[in-house]
Coordinates of C-alpha atoms and ligand atoms in Angstrom, one line a residue:
M1375 CA 0.1 0.1 0.2
G1376 CA 1.4 3.8 -0.7
A1377 CA 1.5 6.1 2.0
T1378 CA -1.6 8.2 2.5
F1379 CA -1.4 11.8 3.5
E1380 CA -4.5 13.8 4.3
G1381 CA -4.8 17.7 3.6
L1382 CA -7.9 19.8 3.0
P1383 CA -10.4 19.1 -0.1
I1384 CA -9.9 21.8 -2.4
S1385 CA -11.4 21.1 -5.8
E1386 CA -13.0 18.0 -6.7
G1387 CA -12.1 14.8 -8.7
I1388 CA -9.6 11.9 -8.5
A1389 CA -6.4 12.4 -10.6
F1390 CA -3.6 9.5 -11.2
G1391 CA -0.1 10.4 -12.3
P1392 CA 3.4 11.5 -12.0
V1393 CA 4.6 14.2 -9.7
R1394 CA 5.7 17.4 -11.1
L1395 CA 7.3 19.7 -8.1
V1396 CA 7.1 23.3 -9.0
Q1397 CA 9.3 25.5 -6.9
W1398 CA 7.4 28.8 -7.2
K1399 CA 10.5 30.5 -5.3
V1400 CA 12.0 33.8 -4.9
P1401 CA 15.3 33.4 -7.2
E1402 CA 18.8 34.2 -5.6
V1403 CA 19.5 37.7 -6.1
P1404 CA 23.2 38.5 -6.3
H1405 CA 24.0 41.5 -3.9
E1406 CA 25.4 44.1 -6.4
V1407 CA 26.1 48.0 -5.7
V1408 CA 26.4 50.0 -9.1
P1409 CA 28.6 52.9 -9.7
D1410 CA 27.0 56.6 -9.4
A1411 CA 27.1 56.6 -13.2
R1412 CA 25.1 53.3 -13.5
A1413 CA 22.2 54.2 -11.3
E1414 CA 19.8 55.7 -13.6
E1415 CA 20.2 53.1 -16.3
E1416 CA 19.3 50.9 -13.2
V1417 CA 16.2 52.9 -12.7
E1418 CA 15.4 52.7 -16.2
R1419 CA 15.8 48.9 -16.0
F1420 CA 13.5 48.8 -13.3
L1421 CA 10.6 50.8 -14.9
A1422 CA 10.9 48.6 -18.1
A1423 CA 10.4 45.6 -16.1
R1424 CA 7.7 47.1 -14.2
D1425 CA 6.2 48.2 -17.4
W1426 CA 6.3 44.6 -18.8
A1427 CA 5.1 42.9 -15.6
K1428 CA 2.1 45.3 -15.9
E1429 CA 1.5 44.4 -19.6
R1430 CA 2.1 40.5 -18.8
L1431 CA -0.5 40.6 -16.0
R1432 CA -2.9 42.6 -18.2
E1433 CA -2.7 39.6 -20.7
V1434 CA -3.2 37.1 -18.0
Q1435 CA -6.2 38.9 -16.8
E1436 CA -7.7 39.2 -20.2
G1437 CA -7.5 35.6 -20.8
T1438 CA -9.0 34.8 -17.4
K1439 CA -11.8 36.8 -18.4
A1440 CA -12.3 35.3 -21.5
R1441 CA -11.9 31.7 -20.0
L1442 CA -13.3 32.1 -16.7
G1443 CA -15.3 35.2 -16.3
S1444 CA -15.0 38.9 -15.2
M1445 CA -15.0 37.9 -11.2
E1446 CA -12.1 35.6 -11.3
A1447 CA -10.2 38.1 -13.7
R1448 CA -10.6 40.5 -10.6
I1449 CA -8.2 38.3 -8.8
F1450 CA -5.1 40.1 -10.6
E1451 CA -6.3 43.7 -9.5
P1452 CA -4.3 43.7 -6.4
Q1453 CA -1.0 43.1 -8.3
L1454 CA -1.6 45.6 -10.9
L1455 CA -2.1 48.1 -8.1
M1456 CA 0.9 47.1 -6.2
L1457 CA 2.5 47.8 -9.7
E1458 CA 1.5 51.5 -9.5
D1459 CA 1.8 52.1 -5.6
A1460 CA 4.3 54.4 -4.7
E1461 CA 5.2 52.2 -1.4
V1462 CA 6.7 50.0 -4.3
V1463 CA 7.7 51.7 -7.0
D1464 CA 9.1 55.1 -5.5
A1465 CA 10.6 53.3 -2.9
T1466 CA 12.5 50.8 -4.9
I1467 CA 13.9 53.9 -6.8
R1468 CA 14.8 55.5 -3.6
Y1469 CA 16.8 52.4 -3.0
I1470 CA 18.7 52.4 -6.2
R1471 CA 19.5 56.2 -6.3
E1472 CA 20.4 56.5 -2.7
N1473 CA 21.7 53.0 -1.9
R1474 CA 23.4 52.4 -5.1
L1475 CA 21.4 48.8 -5.2
S1476 CA 21.1 47.3 -8.6
A1477 CA 17.3 47.0 -9.9
P1478 CA 16.8 43.6 -9.0
R1479 CA 18.4 43.8 -5.3
A1480 CA 16.6 47.3 -4.7
F1481 CA 13.0 45.7 -5.7
E1482 CA 13.6 42.4 -3.7
W1483 CA 14.7 44.7 -0.4
R1484 CA 11.7 46.8 -0.7
M1485 CA 9.2 44.0 -1.4
L1486 CA 10.7 41.8 1.4
E1487 CA 10.5 44.9 3.7
L1488 CA 6.4 45.2 2.6
H1489 CA 6.4 41.4 3.2
A1490 CA 7.7 41.7 6.7
R1491 CA 5.4 44.6 7.5
W1492 CA 2.4 42.7 6.3
V1493 CA 3.1 39.6 8.3
R1494 CA 3.8 41.7 11.7
T1495 CA 0.7 44.1 11.1
S1496 CA -1.8 41.5 10.3
N1497 CA -3.0 37.8 11.2
P1498 CA -0.8 35.2 9.4
M1499 CA -4.0 34.3 7.5
V1500 CA -3.5 37.0 5.3
L1501 CA -1.3 34.7 3.2
D1502 CA -3.6 35.1 0.1
R1503 CA -2.5 38.7 0.2
L1504 CA 1.3 37.9 0.8
S1505 CA 1.0 35.0 -2.1
D1506 CA 0.0 38.0 -4.4
L1507 CA 2.7 39.8 -3.2
E1508 CA 5.5 37.0 -3.8
D1509 CA 3.8 36.5 -7.4
L1510 CA 4.7 39.9 -8.4
L1511 CA 8.3 39.5 -6.8
V1512 CA 9.2 36.2 -8.7
R1513 CA 7.9 37.6 -11.6
V1514 CA 9.6 41.1 -11.8
L1515 CA 12.8 39.4 -10.5
H1516 CA 12.6 36.7 -13.3
R1517 CA 12.6 39.5 -15.8
L1518 CA 15.4 41.5 -14.2
L1519 CA 17.6 38.7 -14.3
G1520 CA 17.0 37.3 -17.4
L1521 CA 15.5 34.2 -16.1
S1522 CA 12.4 32.4 -18.1
E1523 CA 9.2 33.2 -17.4
P1524 CA 7.8 31.5 -14.4
G1525 CA 4.6 30.2 -15.9
D1526 CA 7.2 28.2 -18.5
M1527 CA 7.7 25.9 -15.3
L1528 CA 4.4 24.1 -16.1
G1529 CA 5.9 23.1 -19.1
D1530 CA 4.4 21.1 -22.0
G1531 CA 5.7 17.7 -21.2
E1532 CA 3.7 14.5 -20.0
P1533 CA 0.6 15.4 -18.1
A1534 CA 1.4 15.2 -14.3
I1535 CA 0.1 16.3 -11.0
I1536 CA 1.9 19.7 -9.8
V1537 CA 3.1 19.5 -6.3
S1538 CA 3.9 22.9 -4.9
H1539 CA 4.7 24.8 -1.6
N1540 CA 2.3 27.3 -2.6
L1541 CA 0.4 28.4 -5.9
T1542 CA -0.3 31.8 -7.0
P1543 CA -3.2 32.7 -9.1
S1544 CA -1.5 33.9 -11.9
L1545 CA 0.4 30.2 -12.4
T1546 CA -3.0 28.3 -11.9
V1547 CA -4.8 30.3 -14.6
Q1548 CA -2.3 29.4 -17.0
M1549 CA -2.8 25.9 -16.1
N1550 CA -4.2 23.7 -19.1
P1551 CA -6.6 20.9 -17.3
E1552 CA -5.4 18.4 -19.9
Q1553 CA -1.5 18.6 -19.0
I1554 CA -2.6 19.2 -15.5
L1555 CA -4.1 16.5 -13.8
G1556 CA -4.2 17.6 -10.4
L1557 CA -2.7 20.1 -7.7
A1558 CA -1.2 19.3 -4.2
T1559 CA 0.2 21.9 -2.0
D1560 CA 1.5 22.5 1.3
L1561 CA -0.3 25.9 2.1
G1562 CA -3.6 27.0 0.9
T1563 CA -7.3 26.7 1.9
R1564 CA -10.6 26.6 0.0
T1565 CA -10.7 30.4 0.1
S1566 CA -7.4 31.0 -1.6
H1567 CA -7.4 32.6 -5.0
W1568 CA -5.9 29.8 -6.4
A1569 CA -8.3 27.5 -5.0
I1570 CA -11.3 29.5 -6.5
L1571 CA -9.4 29.3 -9.8
A1572 CA -8.8 25.3 -9.4
R1573 CA -12.4 25.0 -8.8
S1574 CA -13.5 26.9 -11.8
L1575 CA -11.1 25.1 -14.0
E1576 CA -12.2 21.6 -12.7
I1577 CA -8.9 20.6 -11.7
P1578 CA -8.8 18.4 -8.4
A1579 CA -6.8 19.8 -5.8
V1580 CA -5.5 19.3 -2.0
G1581 CA -4.2 21.7 0.1
G1582 CA -3.0 21.9 3.7
L1583 CA -0.5 19.0 3.1
V1584 CA 2.0 21.1 5.6
D1585 CA 5.8 19.8 4.1
L1586 CA 4.9 17.3 1.4
S1587 CA 6.5 19.3 -1.3
A1588 CA 9.8 19.0 0.3
R1589 CA 9.4 14.9 0.9
L1590 CA 8.5 14.3 -2.7
K1591 CA 10.8 13.8 -5.9
D1592 CA 9.9 14.4 -9.2
G1593 CA 8.2 11.4 -11.2
Q1594 CA 7.1 9.4 -8.0
Q1595 CA 3.5 8.3 -8.9
M1596 CA 0.7 9.6 -6.7
I1597 CA -3.1 9.4 -6.4
L1598 CA -4.9 12.7 -5.6
D1599 CA -8.5 12.7 -4.4
G1600 CA -9.7 16.3 -4.0
R1601 CA -12.9 15.2 -2.6
L1602 CA -11.7 13.4 0.3
G1603 CA -8.6 15.9 0.4
R1604 CA -6.4 12.7 0.4
I1605 CA -3.0 11.9 -1.5
V1606 CA -1.7 8.3 -1.9
L1607 CA 2.1 8.2 -2.8
E1608 CA 3.6 5.4 -4.8
P1609 CA 0.4 3.7 -4.9
D1610 CA 0.4 -0.3 -5.6
A1611 CA -2.1 -2.2 -7.7
S1612 CA -4.7 -2.3 -5.0
D1613 CA -4.7 1.3 -4.1
R1614 CA -5.2 1.8 -7.9
T1615 CA -7.9 -0.4 -8.1
T1616 CA -9.6 0.9 -5.1
Y1617 CA -9.6 4.6 -6.5
E1618 CA -10.5 3.4 -10.0
E1619 CA -13.5 2.2 -8.5
R1620 CA -14.1 4.9 -6.4
K1621 CA -14.1 7.0 -9.6
V1622 CA -16.2 4.8 -11.4
R1623 CA -18.8 4.8 -8.5
I1624 CA -18.7 8.5 -8.2
R1625 CA -19.3 9.1 -11.6
K1626 CA -22.1 6.5 -11.7
W1627 CA -23.5 8.3 -8.5
E1628 CA -23.1 11.6 -10.6
E1629 CA -25.3 10.4 -13.3
E1630 CA -28.3 9.4 -11.0
L1631 CA -28.0 12.7 -9.4
S1632 CA -28.2 14.5 -12.7
E1633 CA -31.9 12.7 -12.9
V1634 CA -32.7 14.0 -9.4
V1635 CA -32.0 17.7 -10.5
R1636 CA -35.4 17.9 -11.8
L1637 CA -37.4 16.5 -9.1
D1638 CA -38.9 18.1 -6.2
S1639 CA -37.0 17.9 -2.7
V1640 CA -39.7 16.1 -0.4
T1641 CA -39.0 13.3 2.0
L1642 CA -41.0 10.0 1.1
D1643 CA -43.8 10.9 3.2
G1644 CA -44.4 14.2 1.5
Q1645 CA -42.7 16.9 3.3
P1646 CA -41.4 19.7 1.3
V1647 CA -37.6 20.9 1.8
A1648 CA -36.5 24.3 0.4
L1649 CA -33.0 23.4 -0.6
R1650 CA -31.1 26.3 -1.8
A1651 CA -27.4 27.1 -2.6
N1652 CA -24.6 28.5 -0.8
I1653 CA -22.3 30.8 -3.3
D1654 CA -19.2 32.5 -3.2
L1655 CA -19.3 33.9 -6.7
P1656 CA -21.9 35.6 -8.4
G1657 CA -21.5 33.3 -11.3
E1658 CA -22.1 30.3 -9.2
A1659 CA -25.9 31.2 -9.1
V1660 CA -26.6 29.9 -12.6
R1661 CA -24.6 26.7 -11.7
G1662 CA -26.7 26.3 -8.3
K1663 CA -29.7 26.6 -10.3
A1664 CA -28.7 24.0 -13.1
H1665 CA -28.0 21.6 -9.9
G1666 CA -31.8 22.3 -8.9
A1667 CA -31.2 24.9 -6.3
E1668 CA -34.5 26.8 -5.0
G1669 CA -33.0 30.0 -4.5
V1670 CA -29.6 31.1 -3.1
G1671 CA -29.4 30.5 1.0
L1672 CA -26.2 32.2 1.6
F1673 CA -24.5 34.4 -0.8
R1674 CA -20.9 35.2 1.0
T1675 CA -20.2 38.7 -0.3
E1676 CA -16.2 38.5 0.8
F1677 CA -15.0 38.2 -2.8
L1678 CA -15.9 41.9 -3.3
V1679 CA -13.5 42.9 -0.6
V1680 CA -10.8 40.4 -0.1
G1681 CA -7.9 40.7 -2.0
R1682 CA -8.7 44.4 -3.2
N1683 CA -6.9 47.4 -2.6
S1684 CA -9.9 49.6 -2.2
M1685 CA -13.7 49.4 -1.4
P1686 CA -15.7 48.0 -3.8
G1687 CA -18.5 50.9 -5.3
E1688 CA -22.1 50.6 -4.8
E1689 CA -22.7 50.2 -8.6
E1690 CA -20.2 47.3 -8.7
Q1691 CA -22.0 45.8 -5.8
Y1692 CA -25.4 46.2 -7.1
E1693 CA -24.4 44.4 -10.6
A1694 CA -23.2 41.6 -8.6
Y1695 CA -26.4 41.2 -6.3
R1696 CA -29.0 41.9 -9.1
D1697 CA -27.2 39.1 -11.4
V1698 CA -27.7 36.4 -8.7
V1699 CA -31.2 37.8 -8.1
E1700 CA -32.1 37.9 -11.8
V1701 CA -31.0 34.1 -11.8
F1702 CA -34.0 33.5 -9.3
P1703 CA -36.5 36.2 -10.0
D1704 CA -39.3 34.0 -8.0
R1705 CA -37.3 32.7 -5.3
A1706 CA -35.6 33.9 -2.1
V1707 CA -31.9 35.3 -2.3
F1708 CA -30.3 35.6 1.2
I1709 CA -27.2 38.2 0.6
R1710 CA -24.8 38.1 3.6
T1711 CA -23.3 41.4 4.6
F1712 CA -19.3 41.4 4.6
D1713 CA -18.2 38.9 7.1
L1714 CA -14.5 39.9 7.4
G1715 CA -12.3 39.3 10.2
G1716 CA -11.4 36.0 11.3
D1717 CA -9.5 34.6 8.4
K1718 CA -10.5 37.3 5.8
F1719 CA -8.8 40.1 5.9
P1720 CA -9.2 43.1 2.8
M1721 CA -6.0 45.2 2.4
F1722 CA -7.8 48.3 2.7
L1723 CA -9.1 48.2 6.2
H1724 CA -5.5 48.0 7.7
M1725 CA -6.9 45.5 10.5
P1726 CA -5.1 45.2 13.4
A1727 CA -3.1 42.1 14.4
E1728 CA -5.3 40.4 16.9
E1729 CA -4.6 37.6 19.3
N1730 CA -7.8 35.6 18.8
P1731 CA -9.3 36.9 15.2
F1732 CA -12.3 34.5 15.5
L1733 CA -13.4 36.3 19.0
G1734 CA -12.3 39.8 17.5
W1735 CA -13.2 42.5 15.2
R1736 CA -15.4 40.2 12.9
A1737 CA -18.4 40.3 10.7
I1738 CA -21.2 42.8 12.0
R1739 CA -18.8 44.5 14.4
V1740 CA -16.7 45.4 11.7
C1741 CA -19.5 46.8 9.2
L1742 CA -21.1 48.9 12.2
D1743 CA -17.8 50.5 12.8
E1744 CA -16.9 51.1 9.3
L1745 CA -19.9 52.7 7.8
D1746 CA -18.1 54.0 4.7
L1747 CA -17.8 50.2 3.6
F1748 CA -21.2 49.3 5.3
R1749 CA -23.5 51.8 3.9
P1750 CA -22.8 51.5 0.1
Q1751 CA -23.4 47.6 0.6
L1752 CA -27.0 48.1 2.3
R1753 CA -27.7 50.8 -0.6
A1754 CA -26.3 48.4 -3.3
I1755 CA -28.6 45.5 -1.7
L1756 CA -31.6 47.6 -1.4
R1757 CA -31.2 48.2 -4.8
A1758 CA -31.3 44.7 -5.5
T1759 CA -34.6 44.4 -3.9
A1760 CA -36.3 45.7 -7.1
H1761 CA -35.3 42.8 -9.0
G1762 CA -36.6 39.6 -6.6
D1763 CA -37.0 38.2 -3.4
V1764 CA -34.1 39.7 -1.2
R1765 CA -33.2 38.7 2.1
I1766 CA -30.6 40.6 4.2
L1767 CA -28.4 38.1 6.3
L1768 CA -26.2 39.5 9.3
P1769 CA -23.3 37.6 10.3
L1770 CA -22.2 36.9 13.9
V1771 CA -25.0 38.8 15.6
N1772 CA -25.1 38.5 19.5
D1773 CA -27.3 41.3 20.2
V1774 CA -30.7 42.9 19.4
E1775 CA -28.9 46.2 19.5
E1776 CA -26.9 45.3 16.3
I1777 CA -30.1 44.4 14.3
L1778 CA -31.8 47.6 15.3
R1779 CA -28.5 49.5 14.4
V1780 CA -29.2 48.0 10.8
R1781 CA -32.7 48.5 10.8
E1782 CA -32.0 52.1 11.4
L1783 CA -29.5 52.4 8.4
L1784 CA -31.4 50.5 5.9
G1785 CA -34.1 53.3 6.8
E1786 CA -31.8 56.0 6.1
E1787 CA -30.6 54.2 2.9
E1788 CA -34.1 53.7 1.8
D1789 CA -34.8 57.5 2.2
S1790 CA -32.1 58.3 0.4
L1791 CA -32.8 56.2 -2.4
R1792 CA -36.0 57.5 -2.4
R1793 CA -34.7 61.0 -2.7
D1794 CA -32.6 60.0 -5.7
G1795 CA -35.5 58.1 -7.5
I1796 CA -33.8 54.9 -7.3
P1797 CA -36.1 52.3 -7.4
F1798 CA -36.3 49.5 -4.6
S1799 CA -38.8 47.2 -2.9
S1800 CA -39.5 47.9 0.7
G1801 CA -40.8 44.3 1.0
Y1802 CA -37.4 42.8 1.6
K1803 CA -36.7 40.8 4.8
L1804 CA -34.0 41.1 7.2
G1805 CA -32.5 38.4 9.4
C1806 CA -29.4 36.8 11.2
L1807 CA -27.2 34.1 11.5
I1808 CA -27.4 32.2 14.7
E1809 CA -23.5 31.5 14.9
T1810 CA -22.8 31.6 18.9
P1811 CA -24.4 30.3 21.7
A1812 CA -25.3 33.9 23.0
A1813 CA -27.4 34.3 19.7
A1814 CA -28.7 30.6 20.1
L1815 CA -29.8 31.3 23.9
D1816 CA -31.1 34.9 23.1
A1817 CA -33.2 33.4 20.0
V1818 CA -36.4 34.6 21.8
E1819 CA -35.2 38.4 21.9
L1820 CA -33.8 38.1 18.4
A1821 CA -36.8 37.0 17.0
R1822 CA -38.6 39.9 17.9
H1823 CA -36.7 41.7 15.7
C1824 CA -35.8 39.4 12.8
D1825 CA -38.0 38.2 9.9
F1826 CA -36.2 35.0 9.8
F1827 CA -33.3 32.9 11.3
S1828 CA -30.1 31.3 9.5
I1829 CA -27.9 28.8 11.6
G1830 CA -24.4 29.1 10.6
T1831 CA -23.5 25.8 12.2
N1832 CA -19.9 26.2 10.8
D1833 CA -19.2 28.7 13.3
L1834 CA -21.9 27.8 16.0
V1835 CA -19.8 24.4 16.4
Q1836 CA -16.7 26.5 16.6
Y1837 CA -17.9 28.6 19.3
T1838 CA -19.8 26.0 21.2
L1839 CA -17.0 23.7 21.4
A1840 CA -14.5 26.5 21.9
V1841 CA -12.6 24.4 18.6
D1842 CA -11.1 26.8 16.0
R1843 CA -12.4 25.7 12.7
T1844 CA -9.4 26.4 10.8
N1845 CA -7.0 24.4 13.2
A1846 CA -6.5 21.0 11.6
R1847 CA -5.0 19.6 14.5
L1848 CA -8.3 19.8 16.2
A1849 CA -10.3 18.8 13.0
N1850 CA -11.7 15.4 15.1
L1851 CA -12.8 17.5 18.0
Y1852 CA -14.7 20.1 15.8
N1853 CA -18.0 17.9 15.8
P1854 CA -21.4 19.1 14.5
F1855 CA -23.1 16.3 16.3
H1856 CA -22.3 17.2 19.8
P1857 CA -25.3 17.1 22.2
A1858 CA -24.3 20.9 22.9
V1859 CA -24.9 21.6 19.6
V1860 CA -27.9 19.6 18.9
R1861 CA -29.7 21.2 21.7
Q1862 CA -28.9 24.7 20.6
L1863 CA -30.5 23.5 17.0
H1864 CA -33.4 22.1 18.7
Q1865 CA -34.0 25.5 20.9
V1866 CA -33.6 28.0 17.9
S1867 CA -36.0 25.6 15.7
R1868 CA -38.8 25.7 18.4
V1869 CA -38.1 29.5 18.8
S1870 CA -38.5 30.2 15.3
R1871 CA -41.6 28.2 14.8
A1872 CA -43.1 30.0 18.1
A1873 CA -42.4 33.4 16.5
G1874 CA -43.7 32.3 13.1
I1875 CA -40.4 33.1 11.0
E1876 CA -38.6 30.9 8.8
V1877 CA -35.5 29.1 10.3
S1878 CA -32.9 27.5 8.0
V1879 CA -29.2 26.1 8.4
C1880 CA -26.5 27.2 5.7
G1881 CA -23.5 25.4 7.6
E1882 CA -21.8 22.5 5.9
M1883 CA -24.1 20.4 8.3
A1884 CA -26.9 20.8 6.1
G1885 CA -24.8 19.3 3.2
D1886 CA -24.0 16.0 5.2
P1887 CA -26.9 13.2 4.9
L1888 CA -27.0 12.5 8.7
G1889 CA -26.8 16.2 9.3
A1890 CA -29.9 16.8 7.0
F1891 CA -31.5 13.8 8.6
L1892 CA -31.2 15.9 12.2
L1893 CA -32.1 19.2 11.2
L1894 CA -35.5 17.8 9.2
G1895 CA -36.2 15.8 12.2
L1896 CA -35.6 19.0 14.2
D1897 CA -38.3 20.4 11.9
I1898 CA -35.8 22.8 10.3
T1899 CA -37.1 22.3 6.6
A1900 CA -34.9 25.1 4.8
L1901 CA -31.4 24.0 3.8
S1902 CA -28.9 25.7 2.2
V1903 CA -25.9 23.7 0.8
A1904 CA -22.5 24.5 -1.3
W1905 CA -23.9 24.3 -4.9
P1906 CA -22.2 21.0 -6.0
S1907 CA -24.0 18.9 -2.9
I1908 CA -27.5 20.0 -3.9
P1909 CA -28.4 17.1 -5.8
E1910 CA -26.8 14.9 -3.4
I1911 CA -28.7 16.0 -0.6
K1912 CA -31.9 16.3 -2.4
K1913 CA -31.6 12.3 -3.2
V1914 CA -30.9 11.7 0.6
I1915 CA -34.0 13.8 1.6
R1916 CA -36.2 11.8 -1.3
S1917 CA -35.2 8.3 0.4
F1918 CA -36.3 9.0 4.2
R1919 CA -39.4 9.7 5.9
I1920 CA -39.9 12.8 8.0
E1921 CA -41.4 10.9 10.8
D1922 CA -38.4 8.5 11.0
A1923 CA -36.3 11.8 11.2
R1924 CA -38.6 13.0 14.0
T1925 CA -38.4 9.9 16.1
A1926 CA -34.4 9.9 15.6
A1927 CA -33.9 13.6 16.4
R1928 CA -36.1 13.2 19.7
K1929 CA -33.8 10.5 20.5
T1930 CA -30.8 12.5 20.0
L1931 CA -32.0 15.0 22.4
A1932 CA -31.6 12.6 25.0
A1933 CA -28.2 11.3 24.0
P1934 CA -25.4 11.9 26.0
S1935 CA -22.7 12.1 23.7
S1936 CA -21.6 12.9 20.0
A1937 CA -21.2 9.2 19.2
E1938 CA -24.6 8.0 20.6
V1939 CA -26.2 11.3 18.5
I1940 CA -24.7 9.7 15.6
Q1941 CA -25.6 6.6 16.5
C1942 CA -29.6 7.4 16.7
L1943 CA -29.0 9.1 13.5
A1944 CA -27.7 6.3 11.6
D1945 CA -30.2 3.9 13.1
G1946 CA -33.1 6.1 12.2
I1947 CA -32.0 6.8 8.5
G1948 CA -31.7 3.2 7.6
S1949 CA -29.6 1.4 5.1
S1950 CA -30.8 2.9 1.9
V1951 CA -28.7 6.0 2.5
E1952 CA -24.9 5.7 1.6
L1953 CA -22.9 7.6 4.3
S1954 CA -19.4 7.1 4.4
D1955 CA -18.2 7.3 1.2
F1956 CA -20.0 10.6 -0.1
S1957 CA -21.1 12.4 3.1
G1958 CA -17.9 14.2 3.5
R1959 CA -15.6 14.6 6.6
W1960 CA -17.9 14.1 9.7
S1961 CA -19.5 10.8 8.0
L1962 CA -16.0 9.4 7.3
S1963 CA -14.7 10.6 10.6
R1964 CA -17.2 8.7 12.3
S1965 CA -16.2 5.4 10.5
Ligands
PEP2850 C1 -21.5 29.4 9.3 O1 -20.8 29.7 9.9 O2 -22.2 28.4 9.3 C2 -21.6 29.9 7.6 C3 -22.5 29.4 6.9 O3 -20.7 31.1 7.4 P1 -19.2 30.7 7.2 O4 -18.7 29.7 7.0 O5 -19.1 31.7 5.9 O6 -18.6 31.3 8.5
MG2851 MG1 -20.0 32.0 9.5

């Protein structure tokens, strides 16, 4: 049997092939001091390399736009802006003139200085931004040192699985899915820019492999499973058979699922379920619809801010929100206001480094403090209400005051839109995510001021169990089936019913077969799941009876441990639902 390595699932698909190591490394720059007379020549050389890099990035951006769409193309904006920024350009020129450094040395110094400053002043998870900076550093240095272009490293040779310490968006977007069978990286999470591009390009990918790239050699054979986040190195014949069979099974399963898309999401005994899509980019709305979604239950809007040097304008936001609403003119679209902080830091906010960013200046707290950021978003969402059934969803609410303040701001923005003669519909709804035990326990009060609740189990689990959701070391402690979580879900469901407001769940738990079974059993009949999982979860919903789910859920409320909660559910759902292979991390960690 080959050696197995567990990482983070980033982009689905199973790949078999040889390893090709790609070292996206800053090249060695010789320390060179130039004579006075040559300083201006070096300045010219630097500016020429800068102009060339701008030109190349624009080409890559145009290519990305044509291939993947304009949202994906925006990923290159921070780098283009850096090439105009006085902090980068003027400072490099100063180092050449004042310290007599060669152009590559001066540029390297300046960029490393900025790198060190960003690392110090922000959370380490600013890695995505740092990788933009590194991308630029490598590109410009290669030019100045007369080395071949970094994209050439991908080569046109035999199809291979790229293994690298980290990847950059510009490298990823140049990949041809026919040549690049898969991607495996030491760093990187699902929200890294290159990860978003890998999913758009449908290249299987696994990240978070720690130091794997330092342990492999070119040409070693590998199996990569992007759905499980697993690597098998030097697989033997039986590994190959296992994964070949798994691939065939997944393909068959996907064929079956495509038939489910047009069917209603209803349990065997006739309980309808509102099954909606979670999306991260506007373009995913169409894909969600094609997968059978009945609206959007969570539109994460951070793509508009993360990785950008400036605040997004109202018009740009309005267009993005309207585009999604127009895909579902008769269905609900839940637009979540910016959920920044935690692990998402836009450059322009200069967010301070915090000891505990997940307990820090995050989500609604940031928005209520930064009205220059928040007001244009509220205004843009209000304008989108003219096109459909828009629900405004507030993240990480703990307190009724936060909702009241947002209502006040919305009132002011409505007045301003009326004054400007800009259309909107006043029939929109406002609600909050239930993501903390405080919100769950205080749901009665929050319900008085909300038109709906959406339970964000990803955060609710992290805050209930005091387990950082991004810490791979604690992954087996992060358990959505913990009795303390189940009781809160039950409580919020009861409160919502009593208050007559809709409650849905939009955390990953809703996309897990046992999770969906439990939630329906607790009378939460609106689920929002990552759009690719919709057919799968619809098939599960169609295969059990709500009455069985209720019986099992009642039992879980008396279960003393997570293991027993899971047991009650597994017994109740019956053998017709396949769990271990397809239901993701939680079901797998059970087996
Ligand atoms: C959640 O916390 O469950 C949620 C849906 O939001 P996010 O994963 O974006 O924090
Ligand atoms: Mg959340």
